[in-house]
PDB file of C-alpha atoms in Angstrom:
ATOM      1  CA  UNK A   1     117.445  83.045 109.307  1.00  0.00           C
ATOM      2  CA  UNK A   2     117.599  85.982 110.930  1.00  0.00           C
ATOM      3  CA  UNK A   3     115.514  87.106 113.767  1.00  0.00           C
ATOM      4  CA  UNK A   4     116.513  90.401 113.642  1.00  0.00           C
ATOM      5  CA  UNK A   5     117.155  93.747 111.632  1.00  0.00           C
ATOM      6  CA  UNK A   6     119.404  96.485 112.221  1.00  0.00           C
ATOM      7  CA  UNK A   7     117.751 100.448 111.815  1.00  0.00           C
ATOM      8  CA  UNK A   8     120.165 102.363 109.705  1.00  0.00           C
ATOM      9  CA  UNK A   9     118.137 105.344 109.600  1.00  0.00           C
ATOM     10  CA  UNK A  10     114.709 107.488 111.611  1.00  0.00           C
ATOM     11  CA  UNK A  11     113.100 110.314 110.741  1.00  0.00           C
ATOM     12  CA  UNK A  12     110.608 111.360 112.694  1.00  0.00           C
ATOM     13  CA  UNK A  13     107.822 113.481 110.576  1.00  0.00           C
ATOM     14  CA  UNK A  14     108.406 116.713 113.196  1.00  0.00           C
ATOM     15  CA  UNK A  15     110.379 117.071 116.246  1.00  0.00           C
ATOM     16  CA  UNK A  16     107.621 115.547 119.348  1.00  0.00           C
ATOM     17  CA  UNK A  17     105.870 113.447 117.006  1.00  0.00           C
ATOM     18  CA  UNK A  18     105.535 109.533 117.654  1.00  0.00           C
ATOM     19  CA  UNK A  19     105.826 109.098 113.860  1.00  0.00           C
ATOM     20  CA  UNK A  20     108.810 107.998 112.091  1.00  0.00           C
ATOM     21  CA  UNK A  21     109.893 106.997 108.955  1.00  0.00           C
ATOM     22  CA  UNK A  22     112.294 104.023 109.772  1.00  0.00           C
ATOM     23  CA  UNK A  23     114.819 102.021 107.194  1.00  0.00           C
ATOM     24  CA  UNK A  24     115.387  98.736 108.208  1.00  0.00           C
ATOM     25  CA  UNK A  25     118.333  96.864 106.720  1.00  0.00           C
ATOM     26  CA  UNK A  26     118.715  92.807 106.543  1.00  0.00           C
ATOM     27  CA  UNK A  27     121.916  91.000 105.257  1.00  0.00           C
ATOM     28  CA  UNK A  28     120.381  90.867 101.393  1.00  0.00           C
ATOM     29  CA  UNK A  29     118.893  94.654 101.419  1.00  0.00           C
ATOM     30  CA  UNK A  30     116.998  97.590 102.514  1.00  0.00           C
ATOM     31  CA  UNK A  31     113.551  98.635 103.057  1.00  0.00           C
ATOM     32  CA  UNK A  32     111.620 102.017 104.641  1.00  0.00           C
ATOM     33  CA  UNK A  33     108.496 101.507 107.060  1.00  0.00           C
ATOM     34  CA  UNK A  34     106.463 103.672 108.752  1.00  0.00           C
ATOM     35  CA  UNK A  35     106.825 103.185 112.813  1.00  0.00           C
ATOM     36  CA  UNK A  36     104.525 104.566 115.322  1.00  0.00           C
ATOM     37  CA  UNK A  37     104.781 104.825 119.282  1.00  0.00           C
ATOM     38  CA  UNK A  38     108.002 102.873 119.207  1.00  0.00           C
ATOM     39  CA  UNK A  39     111.223 105.315 119.908  1.00  0.00           C
ATOM     40  CA  UNK A  40     114.109 104.211 118.070  1.00  0.00           C
ATOM     41  CA  UNK A  41     117.292 105.368 116.662  1.00  0.00           C
ATOM     42  CA  UNK A  42     120.376 104.004 114.009  1.00  0.00           C
ATOM     43  CA  UNK A  43     121.573 100.855 115.517  1.00  0.00           C
ATOM     44  CA  UNK A  44     118.917  99.161 117.464  1.00  0.00           C
ATOM     45  CA  UNK A  45     118.201  95.920 116.607  1.00  0.00           C
ATOM     46  CA  UNK A  46     114.224  94.670 116.340  1.00  0.00           C
ATOM     47  CA  UNK A  47     112.562  92.066 115.848  1.00  0.00           C
ATOM     48  CA  UNK A  48     112.632  90.764 112.250  1.00  0.00           C
ATOM     49  CA  UNK A  49     108.655  90.569 112.159  1.00  0.00           C
ATOM     50  CA  UNK A  50     106.788  93.601 109.779  1.00  0.00           C
ATOM     51  CA  UNK A  51     103.138  93.907 108.847  1.00  0.00           C
ATOM     52  CA  UNK A  52     101.628  95.539 105.854  1.00  0.00           C
ATOM     53  CA  UNK A  53      98.643  96.886 105.458  1.00  0.00           C
ATOM     54  CA  UNK A  54      95.823  96.545 102.152  1.00  0.00           C
ATOM     55  CA  UNK A  55      98.082  93.194 100.917  1.00  0.00           C
ATOM     56  CA  UNK A  56      97.458  91.624  98.574  1.00  0.00           C
ATOM     57  CA  UNK A  57      98.806  88.556  97.432  1.00  0.00           C
ATOM     58  CA  UNK A  58      98.817  85.663  94.166  1.00  0.00           C
ATOM     59  CA  UNK A  59     101.116  82.721  93.411  1.00  0.00           C
ATOM     60  CA  UNK A  60     104.264  83.773  91.884  1.00  0.00           C
ATOM     61  CA  UNK A  61     103.228  80.407  89.204  1.00  0.00           C
ATOM     62  CA  UNK A  62     100.848  77.973  88.290  1.00  0.00           C
ATOM     63  CA  UNK A  63     102.013  74.465  89.069  1.00  0.00           C
ATOM     64  CA  UNK A  64     102.133  73.319  85.318  1.00  0.00           C
ATOM     65  CA  UNK A  65     104.497  75.913  83.847  1.00  0.00           C
ATOM     66  CA  UNK A  66     107.895  74.557  83.360  1.00  0.00           C
ATOM     67  CA  UNK A  67     110.527  74.898  85.489  1.00  0.00           C
ATOM     68  CA  UNK A  68     113.066  77.421  84.294  1.00  0.00           C
ATOM     69  CA  UNK A  69     110.072  79.792  83.811  1.00  0.00           C
ATOM     70  CA  UNK A  70     108.974  78.391  88.030  1.00  0.00           C
ATOM     71  CA  UNK A  71     112.383  79.782  88.675  1.00  0.00           C
ATOM     72  CA  UNK A  72     112.336  82.956  87.129  1.00  0.00           C
ATOM     73  CA  UNK A  73     109.491  84.136  88.295  1.00  0.00           C
ATOM     74  CA  UNK A  74     110.649  82.864  92.250  1.00  0.00           C
ATOM     75  CA  UNK A  75     113.423  85.308  92.566  1.00  0.00           C
ATOM     76  CA  UNK A  76     112.862  86.917  95.564  1.00  0.00           C
ATOM     77  CA  UNK A  77     112.598  91.424  94.644  1.00  0.00           C
ATOM     78  CA  UNK A  78     111.277  94.021  96.892  1.00  0.00           C
ATOM     79  CA  UNK A  79     110.578  97.548  94.572  1.00  0.00           C
ATOM     80  CA  UNK A  80     109.252 100.661  96.778  1.00  0.00           C
ATOM     81  CA  UNK A  81     106.274 101.986  94.609  1.00  0.00           C
ATOM     82  CA  UNK A  82     105.174 104.475  97.318  1.00  0.00           C
ATOM     83  CA  UNK A  83     106.672 106.415 100.293  1.00  0.00           C
ATOM     84  CA  UNK A  84     106.521 102.827 102.947  1.00  0.00           C
ATOM     85  CA  UNK A  85     104.336 100.870 100.077  1.00  0.00           C
ATOM     86  CA  UNK A  86     106.227  97.748  97.838  1.00  0.00           C
ATOM     87  CA  UNK A  87     105.448  94.716  95.831  1.00  0.00           C
ATOM     88  CA  UNK A  88     107.782  92.235  94.760  1.00  0.00           C
ATOM     89  CA  UNK A  89     108.279  88.214  95.146  1.00  0.00           C
ATOM     90  CA  UNK A  90     108.974  86.564  98.446  1.00  0.00           C
ATOM     91  CA  UNK A  91     108.602  83.122  99.348  1.00  0.00           C
ATOM     92  CA  UNK A  92     106.016  81.572 102.137  1.00  0.00           C
ATOM     93  CA  UNK A  93     107.176  80.689 105.215  1.00  0.00           C
ATOM     94  CA  UNK A  94     104.221  80.573 107.930  1.00  0.00           C
ATOM     95  CA  UNK A  95     100.934  80.158 105.364  1.00  0.00           C
ATOM     96  CA  UNK A  96      99.043  80.013 109.012  1.00  0.00           C
ATOM     97  CA  UNK A  97     100.178  83.817 109.821  1.00  0.00           C
ATOM     98  CA  UNK A  98     100.608  84.869 106.228  1.00  0.00           C
ATOM     99  CA  UNK A  99     104.150  85.652 106.155  1.00  0.00           C
ATOM    100  CA  UNK A 100     107.023  85.854 103.767  1.00  0.00           C
ATOM    101  CA  UNK A 101     110.313  86.312 103.714  1.00  0.00           C
ATOM    102  CA  UNK A 102     111.755  88.681 100.648  1.00  0.00           C
ATOM    103  CA  UNK A 103     115.072  90.119 101.200  1.00  0.00           C
ATOM    104  CA  UNK A 104     115.527  89.079 104.372  1.00  0.00           C
ATOM    105  CA  UNK A 105     112.438  90.690 105.625  1.00  0.00           C
ATOM    106  CA  UNK A 106     109.628  89.001 107.477  1.00  0.00           C
ATOM    107  CA  UNK A 107     106.241  90.316 106.437  1.00  0.00           C
ATOM    108  CA  UNK A 108     103.309  89.659 107.870  1.00  0.00           C
ATOM    109  CA  UNK A 109     100.884  89.942 104.628  1.00  0.00           C
ATOM    110  CA  UNK A 110      97.460  88.152 106.021  1.00  0.00           C
ATOM    111  CA  UNK A 111      96.144  85.538 103.947  1.00  0.00           C
ATOM    112  CA  UNK A 112      98.331  83.595 101.326  1.00  0.00           C
ATOM    113  CA  UNK A 113      97.045  81.026  99.003  1.00  0.00           C
ATOM    114  CA  UNK A 114      99.647  78.882  98.503  1.00  0.00           C
ATOM    115  CA  UNK A 115     103.146  77.880  99.671  1.00  0.00           C
ATOM    116  CA  UNK A 116     106.209  78.467  97.982  1.00  0.00           C
ATOM    117  CA  UNK A 117     106.689  81.709  95.990  1.00  0.00           C
ATOM    118  CA  UNK A 118     104.392  84.544  95.942  1.00  0.00           C
ATOM    119  CA  UNK A 119     103.976  87.775  94.333  1.00  0.00           C
ATOM    120  CA  UNK A 120     102.715  90.981  96.258  1.00  0.00           C
ATOM    121  CA  UNK A 121     102.180  94.391  96.731  1.00  0.00           C
ATOM    122  CA  UNK A 122     100.854  96.472  99.693  1.00  0.00           C
ATOM    123  CA  UNK A 123     100.277 100.031 100.232  1.00  0.00           C
ATOM    124  CA  UNK A 124     102.213 100.222 103.841  1.00  0.00           C
ATOM    125  CA  UNK A 125     104.745  98.248 105.258  1.00  0.00           C
ATOM    126  CA  UNK A 126     104.805  99.140 108.964  1.00  0.00           C
ATOM    127  CA  UNK A 127     107.437  98.078 112.140  1.00  0.00           C
TER     128      UNK A 127
END
């Protein structure tokens, strides 16, 4: 379970702006997140705990579904649907804090309805 991710790109909105677009790399993928107030540069490592804004979460499958279908619906995926917006399937790793893991990234989504695999969509991922 990786506790850090690597900053692979930092793009400020404008010179001297505190808001940046930060691309992070895990051992399984990349994600671009919104960042405010942190000075990051390429090659930095940061804590692997991101947060989501306006997240919708639901179980990826129902318990009475066939095992093959559960397995198929549980496959992790992460799709960028806007500048910092994503949807995908992840695995709940801490239901009390609403923390999931997807492709090596830990994202706090808020309330999660179950253990196991969840489908999610959020309007923004933040560092």
